Amino acid sequence: MRHTLRETWSGIKRNLAMTIAVIVTMGVSLSLFGAGLLTSMEVDLVKGRWYDKIEISVFLCTETTQGGMCEPGQGTTEAQRQTIQETLEANPEVQEVFYESKEEAFEEFQRVFKDSPILGSRSADQMQDSFRIKLENPENYEGVVSEARGLQGVQNVQDLHRVLDPMFNWLGALQWATIGMSVLLLVAAALQIANTIRMAAFTRRREIGIMRLVGASNLYILLPFLLESLIAGLIGVVLAGGMLSAGYYLVIESNAKTSIQALPWIDWSHVITAMLAVAAVGIALAIVPTLLATRKYLRI
């Protein structure tokens, strides 16, 4: 064991500049990888919270409204309203359908804008009857919206997906861009590790050959190289964990959670999960290139 540790320390000192480069590259790439995982967790958290609360609003025609499936100067008849409700309730994607009359819509308008100067700008007669639709799966909304827009007596159909989907698309693009950059850096780190270990094995090729001749096992020969790459990898993992923790505390814990309280935010349990994933990737990244780089010398 003493020989193994001595050889490991000798290899680190001999390739100190390359080892530092490996540590820095791994630290940065693993940090980006962890940030991508945290972004993915946040997107899933927000999507789960908001999508569960999304309701589709189907607004009916009045004598003054235009567009949609309205007839000029005519509101939705009672027969049309009944047909709309029955059609929506029969859709397998619909969980519940709530009817809101003009009077109820006006009461909600007064409650929401009670302290606003626009409170007196509308009357109950200017409001629209509507149906509120709660879906079985909020992500499967397109079929319900398309069906509702084609019903006679429907003036407009509104849903928050038009607002939320572009935001989630941008967050998803950011997530994949972060993970993509981290993968490129992880590949660079793997190549650096393989090159460092290959150089170390080349400089010690005579010693390895002698050890093979006297019957040393592959594990005994390989162990110093594995320890050398593992030390660099573990330091990179620790750096990445520190950067993830600091980034979470400074960006999320100290700022985002206090300034935007309406959103659900990831917590320390998500950070720990991301750090465990980073540690697993970091260890694999240290071991696999080392095994591949030393195969040639173990056959001497």
GROMACS .gro file of N, CA and C in nm, residues 15-79:
model
  195
   15ASN      N    1   0.289   1.530  -1.307
   15ASN     CA    2   0.193   1.587  -1.403
   15ASN      C    3   0.104   1.691  -1.333
   16LEU      N    4   0.165   1.775  -1.252
   16LEU     CA    5   0.086   1.868  -1.170
   16LEU      C    6   0.002   1.963  -1.256
   17ALA      N    7   0.064   2.019  -1.362
   17ALA     CA    8  -0.010   2.114  -1.446
   17ALA      C    9  -0.131   2.046  -1.512
   18MET      N   10  -0.110   1.925  -1.564
   18MET     CA   11  -0.221   1.852  -1.626
   18MET      C   12  -0.327   1.815  -1.524
   19THR      N   13  -0.285   1.780  -1.403
   19THR     CA   14  -0.381   1.744  -1.299
   19THR      C   15  -0.467   1.864  -1.261
   20ILE      N   16  -0.404   1.982  -1.249
   20ILE     CA   17  -0.480   2.103  -1.218
   20ILE      C   18  -0.579   2.135  -1.330
   21ALA      N   19  -0.535   2.118  -1.455
   21ALA     CA   20  -0.624   2.143  -1.569
   21ALA      C   21  -0.744   2.047  -1.566
   22VAL      N   22  -0.717   1.921  -1.532
   22VAL     CA   23  -0.825   1.822  -1.521
   22VAL      C   24  -0.923   1.862  -1.412
   23ILE      N   25  -0.872   1.904  -1.297
   23ILE     CA   26  -0.958   1.942  -1.184
   23ILE      C   27  -1.047   2.059  -1.222
   24VAL      N   28  -0.987   2.161  -1.284
   24VAL     CA   29  -1.064   2.280  -1.321
   24VAL      C   30  -1.171   2.245  -1.425
   25THR      N   31  -1.130   2.168  -1.527
   25THR     CA   32  -1.227   2.130  -1.631
   25THR      C   33  -1.341   2.047  -1.574
   26MET      N   34  -1.308   1.953  -1.487
   26MET     CA   35  -1.412   1.871  -1.426
   26MET      C   36  -1.501   1.954  -1.335
   27GLY      N   37  -1.442   2.045  -1.258
   27GLY     CA   38  -1.522   2.129  -1.169
   27GLY      C   39  -1.624   2.211  -1.245
   28VAL      N   40  -1.578   2.274  -1.356
   28VAL     CA   41  -1.668   2.359  -1.435
   28VAL      C   42  -1.774   2.274  -1.506
   29SER      N   43  -1.731   2.164  -1.569
   29SER     CA   44  -1.826   2.081  -1.644
   29SER      C   45  -1.928   2.015  -1.552
   30LEU      N   46  -1.885   1.967  -1.436
   30LEU     CA   47  -1.979   1.906  -1.343
   30LEU      C   48  -2.073   2.010  -1.283
   31SER      N   49  -2.025   2.133  -1.265
   31SER     CA   50  -2.112   2.240  -1.216
   31SER      C   51  -2.222   2.270  -1.317
   32LEU      N   52  -2.184   2.278  -1.445
   32LEU     CA   53  -2.284   2.302  -1.549
   32LEU      C   54  -2.382   2.185  -1.558
   33PHE      N   55  -2.331   2.064  -1.544
   33PHE     CA   56  -2.418   1.947  -1.545
   33PHE      C   57  -2.518   1.952  -1.429
   34GLY      N   58  -2.469   1.985  -1.310
   34GLY     CA   59  -2.557   1.998  -1.194
   34GLY      C   60  -2.657   2.111  -1.211
   35ALA      N   61  -2.612   2.224  -1.270
   35ALA     CA   62  -2.704   2.335  -1.294
   35ALA      C   63  -2.814   2.295  -1.391
   36GLY      N   64  -2.778   2.216  -1.493
   36GLY     CA   65  -2.880   2.167  -1.586
   36GLY      C   66  -2.982   2.078  -1.517
   37LEU      N   67  -2.934   1.992  -1.426
   37LEU     CA   68  -3.026   1.906  -1.350
   37LEU      C   69  -3.118   1.990  -1.262
   38LEU      N   70  -3.064   2.091  -1.195
   38LEU     CA   71  -3.147   2.177  -1.109
   38LEU      C   72  -3.249   2.255  -1.192
   39THR      N   73  -3.207   2.301  -1.310
   39THR     CA   74  -3.301   2.370  -1.398
   39THR      C   75  -3.415   2.278  -1.439
   40SER      N   76  -3.381   2.152  -1.471
   40SER     CA   77  -3.484   2.055  -1.507
   40SER      C   78  -3.580   2.031  -1.391
   41MET      N   79  -3.527   2.019  -1.269
   41MET     CA   80  -3.612   2.000  -1.152
   41MET      C   81  -3.705   2.120  -1.131
   42GLU      N   82  -3.652   2.242  -1.151
   42GLU     CA   83  -3.734   2.361  -1.132
   42GLU      C   84  -3.844   2.369  -1.237
   43VAL      N   85  -3.811   2.336  -1.362
   43VAL     CA   86  -3.913   2.337  -1.469
   43VAL      C   87  -4.024   2.237  -1.437
   44ASP      N   88  -3.987   2.117  -1.395
   44ASP     CA   89  -4.087   2.016  -1.361
   44ASP      C   90  -4.173   2.060  -1.243
   45LEU      N   91  -4.111   2.127  -1.146
   45LEU     CA   92  -4.183   2.173  -1.028
   45LEU      C   93  -4.285   2.281  -1.065
   46VAL      N   94  -4.241   2.380  -1.143
   46VAL     CA   95  -4.330   2.489  -1.184
   46VAL      C   96  -4.440   2.435  -1.276
   47LYS      N   97  -4.401   2.349  -1.369
   47LYS     CA   98  -4.500   2.294  -1.462
   47LYS      C   99  -4.606   2.214  -1.386
   48GLY      N  100  -4.563   2.133  -1.289
   48GLY     CA  101  -4.658   2.055  -1.212
   48GLY      C  102  -4.753   2.141  -1.132
   49ARG      N  103  -4.701   2.250  -1.073
   49ARG     CA  104  -4.784   2.339  -0.992
   49ARG      C  105  -4.881   2.419  -1.079
   50TRP      N  106  -4.832   2.477  -1.189
   50TRP     CA  107  -4.917   2.565  -1.270
   50TRP      C  108  -5.011   2.486  -1.359
   51TYR      N  109  -4.962   2.377  -1.418
   51TYR     CA  110  -5.048   2.302  -1.507
   51TYR      C  111  -5.167   2.242  -1.433
   52ASP      N  112  -5.149   2.206  -1.308
   52ASP     CA  113  -5.261   2.151  -1.230
   52ASP      C  114  -5.370   2.255  -1.206
   53LYS      N  115  -5.332   2.383  -1.210
   53LYS     CA  116  -5.429   2.488  -1.180
   53LYS      C  117  -5.489   2.551  -1.306
   54ILE      N  118  -5.441   2.507  -1.422
   54ILE     CA  119  -5.490   2.568  -1.545
   54ILE      C  120  -5.632   2.520  -1.576
   55GLU      N  121  -5.718   2.615  -1.607
   55GLU     CA  122  -5.853   2.585  -1.652
   55GLU      C  123  -5.874   2.654  -1.787
   56ILE      N  124  -5.945   2.587  -1.874
   56ILE     CA  125  -5.979   2.647  -2.002
   56ILE      C  126  -6.110   2.723  -1.986
   57SER      N  127  -6.114   2.844  -2.037
   57SER     CA  128  -6.234   2.928  -2.028
   57SER      C  129  -6.300   2.936  -2.164
   58VAL      N  130  -6.428   2.898  -2.170
   58VAL     CA  131  -6.505   2.903  -2.294
   58VAL      C  132  -6.609   3.013  -2.279
   59PHE      N  133  -6.591   3.123  -2.353
   59PHE     CA  134  -6.680   3.238  -2.341
   59PHE      C  135  -6.792   3.230  -2.445
   60LEU      N  136  -6.914   3.255  -2.400
   60LEU     CA  137  -7.031   3.245  -2.487
   60LEU      C  138  -7.063   3.380  -2.551
   61CYS      N  139  -7.145   3.375  -2.654
   61CYS     CA  140  -7.178   3.496  -2.730
   61CYS      C  141  -7.279   3.583  -2.655
   62THR      N  142  -7.271   3.713  -2.681
   62THR     CA  143  -7.373   3.808  -2.637
   62THR      C  144  -7.419   3.886  -2.761
   63GLU      N  145  -7.518   3.976  -2.740
   63GLU     CA  146  -7.569   4.054  -2.852
   63GLU      C  147  -7.463   4.148  -2.910
   64THR      N  148  -7.360   4.181  -2.830
   64THR     CA  149  -7.261   4.280  -2.876
   64THR      C  150  -7.128   4.217  -2.916
   65THR      N  151  -7.108   4.091  -2.887
   65THR     CA  152  -6.981   4.028  -2.920
   65THR      C  153  -6.978   3.983  -3.065
   66GLN      N  154  -6.856   3.976  -3.120
   66GLN     CA  155  -6.837   3.933  -3.257
   66GLN      C  156  -6.727   3.828  -3.262
   67GLY      N  157  -6.722   3.756  -3.373
   67GLY     CA  158  -6.618   3.658  -3.392
   67GLY      C  159  -6.659   3.522  -3.340
   68GLY      N  160  -6.571   3.426  -3.357
   68GLY     CA  161  -6.600   3.292  -3.312
   68GLY      C  162  -6.716   3.231  -3.388
   69MET      N  163  -6.800   3.160  -3.314
   69MET     CA  164  -6.918   3.096  -3.371
   69MET      C  165  -7.045   3.173  -3.337
   70CYS      N  166  -7.032   3.305  -3.327
   70CYS     CA  167  -7.148   3.390  -3.291
   70CYS      C  168  -7.222   3.436  -3.417
   71GLU      N  169  -7.353   3.451  -3.404
   71GLU     CA  170  -7.433   3.512  -3.509
   71GLU      C  171  -7.448   3.660  -3.477
   72PRO      N  172  -7.434   3.749  -3.577
   72PRO     CA  173  -7.438   3.893  -3.551
   72PRO      C  174  -7.565   3.935  -3.478
   73GLY      N  175  -7.546   4.007  -3.367
   73GLY     CA  176  -7.658   4.061  -3.291
   73GLY      C  177  -7.732   3.962  -3.207
   74GLN      N  178  -7.683   3.839  -3.195
   74GLN     CA  179  -7.753   3.737  -3.116
   74GLN      C  180  -7.657   3.675  -3.014
   75GLY      N  181  -7.712   3.651  -2.898
   75GLY     CA  182  -7.637   3.582  -2.795
   75GLY      C  183  -7.657   3.432  -2.803
   76THR      N  184  -7.585   3.361  -2.720
   76THR     CA  185  -7.598   3.216  -2.716
   76THR      C  186  -7.734   3.179  -2.659
   77THR      N  187  -7.807   3.093  -2.729
   77THR     CA  188  -7.938   3.051  -2.681
   77THR      C  189  -7.923   2.945  -2.572
   78GLU      N  190  -8.031   2.922  -2.501
   78GLU     CA  191  -8.029   2.822  -2.394
   78GLU      C  192  -8.001   2.683  -2.451
   79ALA      N  193  -8.057   2.653  -2.568
   79ALA     CA  194  -8.033   2.522  -2.631
   79ALA      C  195  -7.886   2.507  -2.669
   0.00000   0.00000   0.00000
